[in-house]
XYZ file of C-alpha atoms in Angstrom:
576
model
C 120.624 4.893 163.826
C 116.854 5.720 163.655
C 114.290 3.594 161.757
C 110.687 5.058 160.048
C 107.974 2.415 159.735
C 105.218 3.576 157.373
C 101.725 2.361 158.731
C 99.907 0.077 155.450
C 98.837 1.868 153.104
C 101.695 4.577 153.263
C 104.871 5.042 152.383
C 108.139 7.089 153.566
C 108.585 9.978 152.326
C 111.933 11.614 153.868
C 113.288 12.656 157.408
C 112.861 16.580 157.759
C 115.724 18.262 160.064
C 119.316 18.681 160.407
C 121.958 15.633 160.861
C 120.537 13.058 159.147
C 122.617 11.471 157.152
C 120.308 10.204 154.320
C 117.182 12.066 154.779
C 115.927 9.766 152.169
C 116.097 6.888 153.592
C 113.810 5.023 155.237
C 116.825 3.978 157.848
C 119.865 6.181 158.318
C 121.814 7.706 161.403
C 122.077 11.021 162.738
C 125.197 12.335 164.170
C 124.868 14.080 167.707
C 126.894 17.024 167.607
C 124.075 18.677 169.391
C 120.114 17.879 169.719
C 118.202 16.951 167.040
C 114.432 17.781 166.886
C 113.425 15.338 163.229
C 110.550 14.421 161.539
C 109.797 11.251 159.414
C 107.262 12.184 156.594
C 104.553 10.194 155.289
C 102.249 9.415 152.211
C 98.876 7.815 151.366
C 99.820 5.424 148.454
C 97.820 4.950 145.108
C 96.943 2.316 143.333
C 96.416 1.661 139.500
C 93.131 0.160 138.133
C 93.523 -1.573 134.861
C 89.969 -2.695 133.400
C 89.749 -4.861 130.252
C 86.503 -6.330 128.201
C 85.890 -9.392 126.104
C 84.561 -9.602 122.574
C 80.709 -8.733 122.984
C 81.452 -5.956 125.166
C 83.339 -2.717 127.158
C 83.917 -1.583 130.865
C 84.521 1.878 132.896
C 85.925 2.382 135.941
C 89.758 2.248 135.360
C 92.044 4.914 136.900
C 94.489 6.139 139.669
C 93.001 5.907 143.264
C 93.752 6.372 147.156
C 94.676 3.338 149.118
C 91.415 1.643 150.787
C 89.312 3.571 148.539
C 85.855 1.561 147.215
C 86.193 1.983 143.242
C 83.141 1.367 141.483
C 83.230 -1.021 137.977
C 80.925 -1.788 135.482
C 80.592 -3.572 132.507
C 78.189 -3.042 129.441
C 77.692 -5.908 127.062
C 76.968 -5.477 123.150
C 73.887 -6.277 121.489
C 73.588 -9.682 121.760
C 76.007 -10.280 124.337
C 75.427 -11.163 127.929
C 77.797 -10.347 130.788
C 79.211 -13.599 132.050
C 81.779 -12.261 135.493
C 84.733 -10.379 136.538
C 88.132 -11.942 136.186
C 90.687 -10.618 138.938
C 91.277 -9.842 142.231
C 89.542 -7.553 144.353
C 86.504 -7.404 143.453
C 83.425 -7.259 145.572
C 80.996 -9.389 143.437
C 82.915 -11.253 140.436
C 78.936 -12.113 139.070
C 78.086 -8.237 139.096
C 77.707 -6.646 136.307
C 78.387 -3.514 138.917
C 80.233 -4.055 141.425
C 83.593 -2.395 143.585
C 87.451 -2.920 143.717
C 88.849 -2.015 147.379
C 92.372 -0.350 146.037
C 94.800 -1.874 148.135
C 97.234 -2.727 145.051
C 97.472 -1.976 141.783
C 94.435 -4.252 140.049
C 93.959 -5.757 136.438
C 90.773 -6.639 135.901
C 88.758 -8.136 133.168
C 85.207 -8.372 132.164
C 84.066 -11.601 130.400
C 80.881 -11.366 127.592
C 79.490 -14.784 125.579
C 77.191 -14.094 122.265
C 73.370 -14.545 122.705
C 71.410 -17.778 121.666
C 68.263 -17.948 120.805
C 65.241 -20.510 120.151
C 63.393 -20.897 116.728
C 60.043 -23.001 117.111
C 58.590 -24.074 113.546
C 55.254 -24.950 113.337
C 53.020 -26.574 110.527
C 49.519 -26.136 109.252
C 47.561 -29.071 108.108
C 48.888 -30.066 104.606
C 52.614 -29.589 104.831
C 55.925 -29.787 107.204
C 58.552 -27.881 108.443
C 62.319 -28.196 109.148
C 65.041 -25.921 110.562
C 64.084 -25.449 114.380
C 66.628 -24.903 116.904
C 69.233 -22.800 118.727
C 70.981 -20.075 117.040
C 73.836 -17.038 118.046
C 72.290 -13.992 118.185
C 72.610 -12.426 114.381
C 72.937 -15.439 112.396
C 70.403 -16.515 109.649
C 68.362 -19.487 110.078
C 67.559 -21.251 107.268
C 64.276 -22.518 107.260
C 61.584 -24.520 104.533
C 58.074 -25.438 104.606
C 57.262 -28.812 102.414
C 53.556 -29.181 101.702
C 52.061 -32.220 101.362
C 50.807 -34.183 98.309
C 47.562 -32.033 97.326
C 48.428 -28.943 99.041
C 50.238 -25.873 98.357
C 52.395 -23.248 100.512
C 50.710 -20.434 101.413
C 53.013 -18.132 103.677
C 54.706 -17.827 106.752
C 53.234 -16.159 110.034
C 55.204 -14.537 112.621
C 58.346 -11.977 113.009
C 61.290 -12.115 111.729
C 60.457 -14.185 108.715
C 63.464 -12.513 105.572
C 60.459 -13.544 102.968
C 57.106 -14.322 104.411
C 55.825 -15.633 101.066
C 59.051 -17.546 99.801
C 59.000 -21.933 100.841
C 62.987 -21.763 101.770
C 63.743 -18.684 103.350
C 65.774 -17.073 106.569
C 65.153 -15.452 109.862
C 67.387 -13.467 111.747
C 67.880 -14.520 115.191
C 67.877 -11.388 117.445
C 65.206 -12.904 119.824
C 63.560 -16.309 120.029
C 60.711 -16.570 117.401
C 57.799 -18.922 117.042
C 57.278 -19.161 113.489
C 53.855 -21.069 111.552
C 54.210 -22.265 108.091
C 50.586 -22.505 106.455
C 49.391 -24.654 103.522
C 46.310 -24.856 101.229
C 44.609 -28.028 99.803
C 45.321 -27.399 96.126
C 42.305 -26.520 93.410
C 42.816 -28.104 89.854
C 41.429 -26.820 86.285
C 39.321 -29.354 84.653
C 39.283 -28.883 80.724
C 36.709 -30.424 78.359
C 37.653 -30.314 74.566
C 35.367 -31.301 72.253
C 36.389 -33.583 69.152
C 34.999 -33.728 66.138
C 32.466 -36.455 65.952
C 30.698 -36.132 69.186
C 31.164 -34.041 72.843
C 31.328 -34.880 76.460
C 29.003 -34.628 79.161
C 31.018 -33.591 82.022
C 31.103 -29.767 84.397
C 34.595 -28.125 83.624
C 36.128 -25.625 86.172
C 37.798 -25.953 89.428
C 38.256 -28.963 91.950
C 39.885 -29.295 94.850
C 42.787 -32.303 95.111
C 41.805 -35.646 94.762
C 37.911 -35.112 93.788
C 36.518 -37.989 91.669
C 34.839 -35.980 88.227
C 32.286 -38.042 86.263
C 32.626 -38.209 82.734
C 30.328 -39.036 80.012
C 31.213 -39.381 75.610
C 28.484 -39.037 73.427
C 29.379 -39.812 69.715
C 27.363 -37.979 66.994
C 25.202 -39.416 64.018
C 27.764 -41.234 61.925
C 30.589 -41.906 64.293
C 31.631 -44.757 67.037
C 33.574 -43.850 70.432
C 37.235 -44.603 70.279
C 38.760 -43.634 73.995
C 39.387 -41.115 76.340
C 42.641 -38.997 75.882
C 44.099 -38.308 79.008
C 45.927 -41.828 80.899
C 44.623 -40.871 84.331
C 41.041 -41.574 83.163
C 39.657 -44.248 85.381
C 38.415 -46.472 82.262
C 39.470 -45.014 79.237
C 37.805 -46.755 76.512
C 34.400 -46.543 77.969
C 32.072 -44.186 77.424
C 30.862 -43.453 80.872
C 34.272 -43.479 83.399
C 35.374 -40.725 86.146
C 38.813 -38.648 86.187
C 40.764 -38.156 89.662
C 41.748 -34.296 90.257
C 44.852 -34.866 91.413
C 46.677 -31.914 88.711
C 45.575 -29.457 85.886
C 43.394 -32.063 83.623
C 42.707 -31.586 79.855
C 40.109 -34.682 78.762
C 38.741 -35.401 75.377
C 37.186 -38.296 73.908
C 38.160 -39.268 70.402
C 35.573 -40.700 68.000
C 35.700 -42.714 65.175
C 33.943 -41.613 61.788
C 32.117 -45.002 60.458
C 32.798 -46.364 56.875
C 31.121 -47.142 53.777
C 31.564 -49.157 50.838
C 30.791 -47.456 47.163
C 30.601 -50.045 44.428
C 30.257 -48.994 40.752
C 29.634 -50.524 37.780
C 30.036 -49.534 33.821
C 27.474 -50.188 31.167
C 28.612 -50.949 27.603
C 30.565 -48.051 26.120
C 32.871 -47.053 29.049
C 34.399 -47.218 32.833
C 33.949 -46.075 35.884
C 36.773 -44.891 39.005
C 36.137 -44.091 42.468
C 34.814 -47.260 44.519
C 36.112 -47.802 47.853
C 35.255 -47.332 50.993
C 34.694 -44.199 52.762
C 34.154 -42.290 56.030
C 30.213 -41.795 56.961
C 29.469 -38.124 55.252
C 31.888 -37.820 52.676
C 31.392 -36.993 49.192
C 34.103 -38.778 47.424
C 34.435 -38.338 43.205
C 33.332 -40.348 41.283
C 34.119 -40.575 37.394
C 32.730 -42.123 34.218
C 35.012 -42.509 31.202
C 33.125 -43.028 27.648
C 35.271 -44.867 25.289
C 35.947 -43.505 22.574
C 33.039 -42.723 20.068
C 30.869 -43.097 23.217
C 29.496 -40.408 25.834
C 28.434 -40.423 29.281
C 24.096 -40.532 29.792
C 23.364 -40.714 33.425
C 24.365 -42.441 36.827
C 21.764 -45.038 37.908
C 21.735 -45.542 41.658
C 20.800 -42.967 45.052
C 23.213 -41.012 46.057
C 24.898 -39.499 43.119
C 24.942 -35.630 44.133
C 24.324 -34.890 40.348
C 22.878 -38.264 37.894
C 23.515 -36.472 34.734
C 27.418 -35.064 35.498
C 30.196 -37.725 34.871
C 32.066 -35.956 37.717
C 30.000 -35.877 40.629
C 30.155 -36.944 44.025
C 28.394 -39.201 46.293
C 26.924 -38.715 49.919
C 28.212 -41.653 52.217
C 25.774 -42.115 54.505
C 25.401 -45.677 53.705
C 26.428 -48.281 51.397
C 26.026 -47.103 47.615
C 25.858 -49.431 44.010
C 25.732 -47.013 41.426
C 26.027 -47.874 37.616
C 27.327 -45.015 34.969
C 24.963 -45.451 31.989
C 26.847 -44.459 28.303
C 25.225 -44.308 24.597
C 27.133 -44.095 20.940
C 28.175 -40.837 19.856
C 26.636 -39.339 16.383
C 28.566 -35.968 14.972
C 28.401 -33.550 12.809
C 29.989 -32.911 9.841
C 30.102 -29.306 8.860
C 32.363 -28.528 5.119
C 33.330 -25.134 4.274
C 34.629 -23.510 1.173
C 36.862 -20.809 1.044
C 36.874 -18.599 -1.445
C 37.220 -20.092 -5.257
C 35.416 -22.896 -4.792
C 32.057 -25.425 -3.395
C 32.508 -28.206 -1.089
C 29.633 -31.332 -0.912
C 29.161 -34.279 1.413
C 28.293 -33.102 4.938
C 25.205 -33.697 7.428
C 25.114 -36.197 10.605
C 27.053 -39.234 11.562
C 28.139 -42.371 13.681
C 31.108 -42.460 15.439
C 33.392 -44.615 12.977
C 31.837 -43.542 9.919
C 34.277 -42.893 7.001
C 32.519 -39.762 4.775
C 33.188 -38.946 0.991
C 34.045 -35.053 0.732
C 34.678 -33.299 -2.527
C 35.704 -29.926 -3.392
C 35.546 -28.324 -6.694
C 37.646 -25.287 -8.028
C 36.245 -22.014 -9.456
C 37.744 -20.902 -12.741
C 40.750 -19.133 -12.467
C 41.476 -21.103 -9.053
C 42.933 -24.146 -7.887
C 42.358 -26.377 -4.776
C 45.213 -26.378 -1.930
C 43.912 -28.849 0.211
C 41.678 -29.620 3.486
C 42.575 -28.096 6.680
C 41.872 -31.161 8.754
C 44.247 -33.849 9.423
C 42.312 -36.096 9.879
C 41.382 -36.224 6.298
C 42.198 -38.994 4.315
C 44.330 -37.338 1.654
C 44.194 -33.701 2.295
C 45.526 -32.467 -0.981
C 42.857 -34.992 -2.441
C 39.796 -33.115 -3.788
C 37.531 -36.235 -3.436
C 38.905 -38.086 -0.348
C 37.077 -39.281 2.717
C 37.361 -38.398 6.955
C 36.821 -40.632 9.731
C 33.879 -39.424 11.598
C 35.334 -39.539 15.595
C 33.858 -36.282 16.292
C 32.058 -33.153 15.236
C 34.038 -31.767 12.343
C 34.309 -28.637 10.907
C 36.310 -28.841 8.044
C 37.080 -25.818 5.023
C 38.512 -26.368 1.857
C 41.075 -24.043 1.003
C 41.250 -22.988 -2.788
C 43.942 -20.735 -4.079
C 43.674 -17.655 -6.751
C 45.805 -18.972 -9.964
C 49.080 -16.923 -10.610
C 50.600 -16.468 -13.788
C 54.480 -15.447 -15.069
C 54.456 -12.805 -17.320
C 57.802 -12.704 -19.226
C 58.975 -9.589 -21.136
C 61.259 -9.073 -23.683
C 62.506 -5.959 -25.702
C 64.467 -6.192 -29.071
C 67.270 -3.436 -29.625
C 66.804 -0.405 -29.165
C 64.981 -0.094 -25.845
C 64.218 -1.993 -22.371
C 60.699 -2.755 -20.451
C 59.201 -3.068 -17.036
C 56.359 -5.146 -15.557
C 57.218 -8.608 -15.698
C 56.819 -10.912 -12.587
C 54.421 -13.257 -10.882
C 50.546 -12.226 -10.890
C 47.399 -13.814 -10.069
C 44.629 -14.832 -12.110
C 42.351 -11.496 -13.628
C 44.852 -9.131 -12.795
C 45.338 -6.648 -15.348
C 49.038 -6.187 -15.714
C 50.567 -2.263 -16.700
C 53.684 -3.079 -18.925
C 56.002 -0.205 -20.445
C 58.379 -0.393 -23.083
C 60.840 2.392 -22.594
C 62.937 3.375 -26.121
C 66.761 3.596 -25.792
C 68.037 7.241 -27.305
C 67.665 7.471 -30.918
C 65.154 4.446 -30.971
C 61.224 4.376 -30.992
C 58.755 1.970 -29.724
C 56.949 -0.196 -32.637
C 54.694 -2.504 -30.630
C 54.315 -5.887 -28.463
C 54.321 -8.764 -29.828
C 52.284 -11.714 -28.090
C 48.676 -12.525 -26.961
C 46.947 -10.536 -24.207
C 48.222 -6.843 -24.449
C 44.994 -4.696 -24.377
C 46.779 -1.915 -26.630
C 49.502 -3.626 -28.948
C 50.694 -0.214 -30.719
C 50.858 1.255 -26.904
C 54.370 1.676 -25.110
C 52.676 1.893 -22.136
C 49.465 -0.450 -21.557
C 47.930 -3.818 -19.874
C 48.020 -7.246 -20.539
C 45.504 -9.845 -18.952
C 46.735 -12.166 -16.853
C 44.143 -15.396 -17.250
C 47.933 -18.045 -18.661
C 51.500 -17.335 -18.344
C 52.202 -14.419 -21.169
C 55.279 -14.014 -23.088
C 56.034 -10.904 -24.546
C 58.095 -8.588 -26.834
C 58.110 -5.251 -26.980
C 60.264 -3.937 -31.049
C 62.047 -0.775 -30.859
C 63.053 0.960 -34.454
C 65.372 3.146 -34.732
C 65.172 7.484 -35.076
C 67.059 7.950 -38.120
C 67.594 11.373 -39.476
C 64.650 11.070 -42.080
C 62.117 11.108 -39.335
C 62.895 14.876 -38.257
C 59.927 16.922 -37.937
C 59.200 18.764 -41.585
C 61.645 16.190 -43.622
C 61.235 16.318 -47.138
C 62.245 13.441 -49.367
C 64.189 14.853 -52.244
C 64.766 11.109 -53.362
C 67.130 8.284 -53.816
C 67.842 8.480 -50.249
C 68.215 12.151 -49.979
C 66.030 14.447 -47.015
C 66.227 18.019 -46.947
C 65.172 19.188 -43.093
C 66.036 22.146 -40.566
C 69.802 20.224 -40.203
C 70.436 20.482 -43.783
C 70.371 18.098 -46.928
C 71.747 14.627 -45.483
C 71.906 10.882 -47.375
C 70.137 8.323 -44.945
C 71.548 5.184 -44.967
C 70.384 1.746 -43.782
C 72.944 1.518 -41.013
C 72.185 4.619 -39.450
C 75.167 6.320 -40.705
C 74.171 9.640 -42.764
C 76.080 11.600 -44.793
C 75.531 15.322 -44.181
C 76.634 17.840 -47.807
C 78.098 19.857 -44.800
C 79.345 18.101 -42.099
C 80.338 14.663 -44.465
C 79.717 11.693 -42.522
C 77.973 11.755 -38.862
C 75.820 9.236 -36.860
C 73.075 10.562 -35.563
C 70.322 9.966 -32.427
C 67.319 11.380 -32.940
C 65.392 12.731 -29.714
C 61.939 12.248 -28.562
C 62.443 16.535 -28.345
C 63.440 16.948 -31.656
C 67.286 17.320 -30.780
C 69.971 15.472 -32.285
C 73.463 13.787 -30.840
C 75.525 13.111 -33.697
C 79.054 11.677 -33.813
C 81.797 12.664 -35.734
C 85.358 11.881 -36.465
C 87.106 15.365 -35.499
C 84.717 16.112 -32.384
C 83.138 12.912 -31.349
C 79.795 13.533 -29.700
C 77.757 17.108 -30.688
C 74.658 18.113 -29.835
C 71.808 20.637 -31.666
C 68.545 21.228 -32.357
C 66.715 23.837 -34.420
C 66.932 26.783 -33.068
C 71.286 26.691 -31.894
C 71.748 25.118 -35.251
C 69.917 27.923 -37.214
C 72.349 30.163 -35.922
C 75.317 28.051 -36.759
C 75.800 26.462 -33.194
C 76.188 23.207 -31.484
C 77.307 21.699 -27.985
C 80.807 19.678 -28.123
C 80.894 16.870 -25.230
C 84.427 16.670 -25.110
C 85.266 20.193 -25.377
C 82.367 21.231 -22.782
C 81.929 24.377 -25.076
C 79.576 25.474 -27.525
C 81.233 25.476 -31.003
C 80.240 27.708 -34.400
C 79.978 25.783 -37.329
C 81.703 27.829 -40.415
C 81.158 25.873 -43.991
C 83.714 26.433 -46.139
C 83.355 24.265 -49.146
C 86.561 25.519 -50.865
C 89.402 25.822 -48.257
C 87.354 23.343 -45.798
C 84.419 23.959 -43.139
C 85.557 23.668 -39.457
C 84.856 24.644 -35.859
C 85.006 27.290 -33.883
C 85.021 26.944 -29.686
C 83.490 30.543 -28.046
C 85.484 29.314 -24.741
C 89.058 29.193 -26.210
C 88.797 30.967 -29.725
C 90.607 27.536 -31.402
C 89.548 26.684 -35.049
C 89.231 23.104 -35.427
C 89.176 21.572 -38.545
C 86.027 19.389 -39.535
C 88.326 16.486 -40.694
């Protein structure tokens, strides 16, 4: 058998020569068939170093080294960590923050970091305090405020670190210790003065600092009476001389009372008066005197009355007023007028109350209509009377007379110009003859030309007229000769005129004829009905037929029987 024994910090590595059994291991046997000449082979060990950090921190150093080697370590903390020791065995100095590890095993090591702390110190300037002092972890936000005093104001922050300098509650970051002043300022305060109406104050405004006593002084104007002082923090506020403390923003006014004054008034006979009272010092209230009726307004008696002779006016209240409103009886006029077609009488100047007799008198050919006042007694009265309650200006109205003019016309014919007319108006009237008839003359009083068809009648009464019409007979042809006992010889022929208008012709037997204003002639008969002629178709024979629409020739024919012939249609019609 043979045995190696590795020396510490070694180990076996294998026997080297012939006839060992296990040349591997560490004890084995060697057969002795012959001599042996072995070796037992050795190695240095090695050692693993394992190094581990903490939060806060890291190491170097770990690795693979020699037995009895010196291996050097370190650790390097964060910001705002601190190295705290080494945990494990081996090590030289555990407290190092360098150190060595003597490798005589495999070591596991580990290097410990804690976070930072450090100190904020707060300190106060007269006027305020502070709070959030202390110990903090490295990084973290401290909150801190400043609270100023009664009277004083924050003003800033002084030293490092500080997130808003100018902010009351604010942070700091803690990445070293800080020492940290919060400063404060007494505060200044606005004084206002405001003047009211009725007087001012005698007192500096501007700037004061906290808690100064301000004096204060109210002087009222003419007319007006301190009331008080306006703002509550006024030492004495309803005196006029008092102090205010300056302890915020002030805004002081004194209020002032206007005085008052009584206005009495009084009415003489005739009217009344409005607008007594009583009244602020300075005003100009209205005042007002009301005449009865028939009476007016003279003058105010009395001081103060802005204008004596105005029944509206006002007064100046600057002290107590009696004032009387002075009033006298009215007297008017009385003005009549006439329009035209007549005369008025009875106007000139009267009392209020007086009743006046008016009278109005017609001109010919007119009539009166009335007064145009109502307040006439009876206006369609021509002699009637009016109350005199004021100036009057009164016309009597007078109308033209109109007249009806009514005309008539017998047979024979018609007329035009009848109707309504005034007086004087001269009138045209026409009588207008029917065919066959002629105008004989009016009948009735006025017409300026009787035997006239057309003329004027006067229109000073109602006219009734009547214009005759006669009858054109035959006989009344131009150039008719009476041949007696009824008989005419003319351009138409020889003819018998008879009362009734019928004629008998010696040719054409029995017609009735219209005589024309012209001269022509319609005549009627009992084969043709209606023909018309005059003197020149009916020296050739020739007449007009209205039914026929034709012009006929006459042919007399005393033996065998005279007839008609038409020149449209040739036909021979018998004159029956």
């Amino acid at each position: 058998p043979i045995h190696a024994s590795p020396s510490t910090g070694y180990s076996f590595t294998g026997w080297i020569g012939e006839g060992v059994s296990d040349p591997s291991s560490i004890s084995t046997t060697v057969r002795m068939s012959q001599d042996h000449n072995l070796t037992a082979n050795f190695d240095l060990n090695s050692y693993t170093l394992t190094l581990n950090a903490s939060a806060g921190g890291a190491v170097n150093g770990s690795g693979l080294f020699d037995y009895g080697s010196n291996v050097p370590i370190h650790a390097s903390p964060s910001t705002g960590y601190s190295f705290t020791g080494w945990i494990g065995e081996g090590v030289s100095d555990p407290s190092s923050i360098s150190t060595t590890v003597r490798m005589s095993q495999d070591h596991n090591l580990t290097a410990n970091f804690d976070l930072n702390s450090y100190t904020l110190t707060l300190n106060a300037s007269a006027g305020g305090a502070v709070d959030g002092s202390g110990l903090f972890d490295y990084g973290s936000n401290a909150q801190i405020h400043a609270s100023p005093s009664t009277g004083y104001s924050f003003t800033g922050w002084s030293g490092e670190g500080v997130s808003d300098p100018s902010s009351i509650s604010t942070t700091v970051l803690m990445s070293q210790d800080h020492n940290l002043t919060a400063n404060f300022a007494i505060n200044s305060y606005t004084l206002t003065i405001q003047d009211h109406k009725g007087g001012s104050i005698t007192a500096s405004g501007g700037a004061y600092q906290y808690g100064t006593q301000v004096n204060l002084f109210a002087v009222p104007n003419q007319g007006y009476s301190f009331i008080r002082w306006t703002d509550a923090e006024v030492s004495n506020p309803s005196t006029l001389s008092t102090t205010v403390e300056m302890t915020e923003d002030r805004n002081v006014s004194a209020l002032f009372e206007l005085k008052s004054h009584t206005l009495s008034l009084v009415a003489s006979e005739g009217g009344s008066v409005s607008g007594s009272g009583q009244f602020d010092y300075g005003s100009t209230p209205a005042i007002l005197a009301t005449p009865n009726t028939g009476y007016s307004f003279t003058e105010w008696n009395g001081s103060g009355a802005n204008d004596p002779s105005s029944s509206s006016t006002n007064v100046l209240m600057s002290e107590d007023r009696n004032i009387t409103a002075m009033f006298s009886l009215n007297s008017y006029k009385l003005n009549l007028h006439a329009s035209e077609g007549g005369t008025v009488a009875g106007d000139g100047q009267f009392d209020y109350g007086t009743s006046v007799l008016i009278f109005a008198s017609a001109d010919t050919g007119y009539s009166f209509s009335g007064w145009n006042d109502p307040e006439v007694t009876e206006t369609t009265d021509a002699s009637t009377t009016v109350h005199m309650s004021e100036d009057r200006n009164i016309t009597a109205l007078f109308s033209l007379n109109s007249y009806k003019l009514n005309l008539y016309a017998s047979e024979g014919g018609t007329v035009a110009g009848d109707g309504q007319f005034d007086y004087g108006t001269n009138r045209l009237i026409t009588a207008n003859p029917s065919p066959g008839y002629s105008f004989s003359g009016w009948s009735g009083l006025g017409v300026s030309v009787p035997t006239a068809a057309s003329t004027t009648v006067l229109m000073s009464e109602d006219r009734n007229l009547t214009a005759t019409f006669a009858l054109q007979q035959l006989s009344t042809l131009p150039e008719t000769e009476s041949l007696g006992d009824g008989w005419h010889s003319a351009w138409f022929g020889f003819f018998l005129q008879t009362e009734s208008g019928w004629c008998f012709h010696h040719e054409l037997q029995w017609i009735y004829p219209f005589v024309l204003e012209n001269g022509g002639i319609w005549f009627w008969t009992t084969s043709l009905g209606w023909l018309w002629t005059d003197s020149s178709p009916w020296g050739q024979s020739q007449c007009w037929s209205e039914s026929l629409q034709s012009w006929l020739y006459f042919q007399a024919d005393h033996r065998q029987g005279s007839s008609f012939i038409s020149y449209q249609s040739k036909e021979v019609i018998p004159l029956q």
